Steps between C-alpha positions, in 0.01 A plus 500: 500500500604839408513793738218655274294160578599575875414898529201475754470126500233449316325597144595395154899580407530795243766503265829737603532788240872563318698793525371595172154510602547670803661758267242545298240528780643811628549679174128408461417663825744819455333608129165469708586774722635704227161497335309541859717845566461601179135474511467681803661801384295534207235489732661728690595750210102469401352578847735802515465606118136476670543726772675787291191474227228558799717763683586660188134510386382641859729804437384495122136539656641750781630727243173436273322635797683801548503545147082467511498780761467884390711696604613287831107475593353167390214451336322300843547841686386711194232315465437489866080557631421747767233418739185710444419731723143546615282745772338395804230411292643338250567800197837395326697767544878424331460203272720339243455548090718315217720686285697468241871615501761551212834337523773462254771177485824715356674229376238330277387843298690515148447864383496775877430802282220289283344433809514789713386730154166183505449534901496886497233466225253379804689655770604838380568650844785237514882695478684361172816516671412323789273237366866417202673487847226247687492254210908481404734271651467137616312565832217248576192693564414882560183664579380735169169615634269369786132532615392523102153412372396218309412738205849611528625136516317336226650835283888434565447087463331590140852613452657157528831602630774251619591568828210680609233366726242533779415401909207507659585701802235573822435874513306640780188663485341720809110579355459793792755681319663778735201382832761273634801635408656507852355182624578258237866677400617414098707267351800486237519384123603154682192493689659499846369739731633788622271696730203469728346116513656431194852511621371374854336196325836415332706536814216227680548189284439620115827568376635114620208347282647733173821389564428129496220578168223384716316810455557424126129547370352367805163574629633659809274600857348858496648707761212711710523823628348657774423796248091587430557621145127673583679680763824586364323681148299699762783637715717533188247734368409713774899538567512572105256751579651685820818553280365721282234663743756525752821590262691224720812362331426155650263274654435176639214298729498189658228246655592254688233213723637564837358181620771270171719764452417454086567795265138593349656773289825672466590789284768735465496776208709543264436178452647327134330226249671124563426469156769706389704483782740749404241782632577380819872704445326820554517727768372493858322155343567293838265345740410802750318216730822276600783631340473890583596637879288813593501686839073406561438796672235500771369156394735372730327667785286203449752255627661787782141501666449136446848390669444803783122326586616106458828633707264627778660851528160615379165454472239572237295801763859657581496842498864625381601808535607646160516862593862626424783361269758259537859595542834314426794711521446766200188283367182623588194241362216744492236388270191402691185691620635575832264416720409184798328187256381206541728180315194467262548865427850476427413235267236699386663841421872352414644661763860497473539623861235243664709235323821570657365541836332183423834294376669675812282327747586193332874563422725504199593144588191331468410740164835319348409147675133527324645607147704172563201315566283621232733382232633865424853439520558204221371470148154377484440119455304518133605305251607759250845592452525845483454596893633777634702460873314779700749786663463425874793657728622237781352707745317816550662835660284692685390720217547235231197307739283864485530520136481144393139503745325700250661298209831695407882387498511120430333389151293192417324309179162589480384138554719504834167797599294278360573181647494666862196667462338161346622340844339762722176450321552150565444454867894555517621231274820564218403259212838526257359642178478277197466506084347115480142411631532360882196380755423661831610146655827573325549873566426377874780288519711795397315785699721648791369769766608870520265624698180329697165494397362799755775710328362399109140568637629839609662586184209400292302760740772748392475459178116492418511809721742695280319404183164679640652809719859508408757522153292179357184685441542571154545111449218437703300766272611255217420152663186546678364177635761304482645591848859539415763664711874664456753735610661763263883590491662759300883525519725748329714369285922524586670728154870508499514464901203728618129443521311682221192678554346512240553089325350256736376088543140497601383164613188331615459168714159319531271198556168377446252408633602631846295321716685190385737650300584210164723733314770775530629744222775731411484807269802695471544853247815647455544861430088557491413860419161629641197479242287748583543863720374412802711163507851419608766284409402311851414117488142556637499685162624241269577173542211457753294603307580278247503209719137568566457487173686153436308329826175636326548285203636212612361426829190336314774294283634375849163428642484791700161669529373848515319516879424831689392340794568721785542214769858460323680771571323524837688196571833586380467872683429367817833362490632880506282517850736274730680598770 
């Protein structure tokens, strides 16, 4: 037996192989190795020929896209959709309509001159010069002409030029025209906003949807204002109005539900058209009612008499003596009747005297702490961009306190007045002031306290009592039966470092109904010349008359009635009878 017989004891012998065989054998095995390697790198060599196609393609489609873009803005963000925009009762306001726009590719028209001479054919105000410069070179795509109409489209693609082509671009369209103009801001040939809700609506959540081209032609959710439309034509006009009867170089008005803080109406004239939004360029065209600071005048008596009764330093029946002028150093405050009056009288007969002594029994301190707490010292909360920061000082001197009692030597925003005065009516509560429709169960989430709910009763007293025996009778004269309410201020406006004389603010602050007072208003005139001889340039004059004249129309709108029931007022001027 051989040792192959005998290799694990058992199994059939195999036959031993020869030197020659085994030499063969491993030749056999070597050459398949060489093939095995060699197919794996041509595998290799394919997957990474593979790789370089794709990634080379990818940038091929990168560049494609940047190419496909005009201008560096691609065609999902020109083609972008704006919300609509709608009233609290549901009137579209801004919406979106389709346009076409011209563009040129440079480097696929043959003949520049041919075609600029054939495109200045339809579009004649077009410059030669620059329209041979726009389609020359090898540039991707450039912007020839944009907003066009389709009459104007289906004219230069009768043409047939190379080169030379059309987008369908969102314009925006605001149907009020010039009503809104403040409230609803403009936007740019790119159909981004920038001013008023428009631009605020981009800075919410808008302008991340453009960018990823998900507001590409998309049916996007109307945004709704707090805005009446009703309202806002009717205070709109009557402000239209006062500038000419009044020969004021500005106006604006405000309403405002004190119990939601929504805007009902907001103007501010000059106002501009959004349609063509380069009106908006012209002067003094800014929004008077949040972006312009104004010494108020002896509106803010309102808030010095509220603070001085909530404070406790007086009460409503005080008698305050008034008699002679106030003295700081080489300052003597002397404007006043000069005589002992009640704190309704004070209120009554703007007495600039009566309201020092008043904020002197309080102290400066608590004046400043009050401004504090009625929101004067920051910006106010709205949504629109363009708010003014008030001018507050840190704290008052003692004749920075006297003057800034009757409303002089710190400036606010109008809508910082109105806000405050929306609050007293409101059995004390600050609801922050909004542009987008909002529930009372919301607004009382929000609502803070300024002053309690004796003090609003008390100021409602004061105010229905200086609309029938004090400054607000002429707006009372123009809103009878709707039981409205208000205090007058007229402030002289600072020229070149000194108080004028003769070029004054006049502002009016009311509510209505004011035995449960639903809305407050603001009507401001700047520079308002007297209409008549026996008339001043005085805001019981002017802008409260006009007021009256605004609550008279749309009260009803509002749901407001007409009511000359004595029993009200009774109610509201016993009030005025407490101890």
């Amino acid at each position: 037996m051989t040792a192959a017989d005998d290799f694990d004891g058992a199994g059939p012998s195999r036959p031993a192989l020869s030197y020659p065989q085994i030499i063969e054998v491993t030749g056999t095995a070597r050459s398949h190795n060489r093939i095995t390697r060699g197919r794996i790198a041509v595998v290799a060599a394919l997957l990474v020929a593979g790789f370089l196609l794709i990634g080379g393609r990818l940038v091929q489609l990168g560049q494609a896209k940047l190419d496909d873009a005009i201008e560096g803005i691609t065609r999902d963000v020109i083609q972008a959709s704006r919300p609509p925009i709608v009233d609290r009762n549901g009137i579209t306001v801004a919406v979106d309509i389709r346009v076409p726009s011209l563009y040129a590719e440079p480097r696929s028209i043959v003949d520049v001159a041919s075609t600029a001479a054939q495109l200045r054919t339809v579009l004649p105000d077009l410059d030669e010069a620059w329209l041979r410069q726009r389609l020359s070179g090898d540039k991707g795509f450039v912007w020839i002409k944009r907003e066009l109409t389709p009459a104007i489209e289906e004219q230069v693609m009768r043409l047939g030029l190379p080169g030379i082509d059309f987008i369908e671009e969102s314009r925006r369209f605001y149907p009020a025209g010039s009503e809104l103009a403040h409230v609803i801001g403009s936007v740019n040939v790119d159909n981004q906003g920038t001013a008023g809700m428009e631009l605020a609506i981009d800075r919410d959540d808008l302008a991340v949807l453009q960018e990823v081209g998900l507001a590409r032609g998309a049916d996007l959710e109307p945004k709704m204002l707090s805005v009446d439309t009703r309202v806002q034509y009717v205070v709109r006009s009557e402000l239209l109005a006062a500038l000419a009867r009044f020969r004021a170089i500005a106006a604006a008005g405000a309403v405002l539900d004190v119990r939601t803080g929504e805007i009902i109406a907001m103007v501010s004239l000059p106002d501009f058209d959004p349609n063509a939004p380069a009106t908006a360029l012209q002067p003094d065209s800014f929004n008077r009612i949040t972006n312009g600071t104004f010494e108020l005048g002896s509106t803010f008596k309102t808030m010095t008499i509220a603070a001085a009764l909530d404070s406790g330093a007086v009460a409503i029946g005080d008698m305050i003596d008034a008699r002679e002028g106030v003295r700081f150093g080489r300052f003597l405050l002397d404007h006043g009747r000069h005589e002992i009056m009640s704190v309704s009288d004070v209120f009554r007969y703007s007495d600039n005297i009566g309201t020092i002594r008043i904020m002197e029994k309080m102290g400066k301190d608590r004046l400043r702490a009050f401004l504090g707490t009625a929101g004067f010292d920051q910006r106010s909360p709205i949504e629109l961009p363009e708010r003014a920061a008030p001018r507050v000082p840190e704290s008052f001197s003692d004749v920075g306190a006297a003057t800034a009692s009757y409303g002089y030597g710190f400036a606010a925003t109008p809508l910082h007045m109105l806000s405050a005065v929306a609050a007293l009516m409101n059995q004390g509560k600050l609801v922050p002031p909004t542009l987008f429709r909002r529930s009372e169960a919301d607004a009382e989430q929000l609502a803070r306290p300024i002053v309690s709910a004796r003090t609003s009763e008390e100021m409602k007293y004061l105010f229905r009592m200086n609309a029938l025996l004090g400054s607000g009778r002429n707006m009372e004269a123009e809103a009878v039966g709707y039981r409205a309410g208000g205090k007058t201020g007229t402030a002289e406006k600072a020229i070149d470092g000194r108080y004028s004389k003769t070029r004054n603010i006049t502002v009016f602050t009311s509510a209505f109904p004011m035995e449960n007072p639903r809305y407050a208003m603001l009507v401001m005139l700047d520079e308002a010349q007297a209409d008549r001889a026996q008339a001043t340039r005085e805001a019981g004059w002017n802008v409260a008359v006009v007021s009256g004249q605004i609550i008279r129309r749309i009260a009803p709108m509002l749901g407001v009635l007409p009511s000359t029931a004595a029993g009200i007022d009774d109610r509201l001027m016993r009030i005025g009878a407490r101890p």
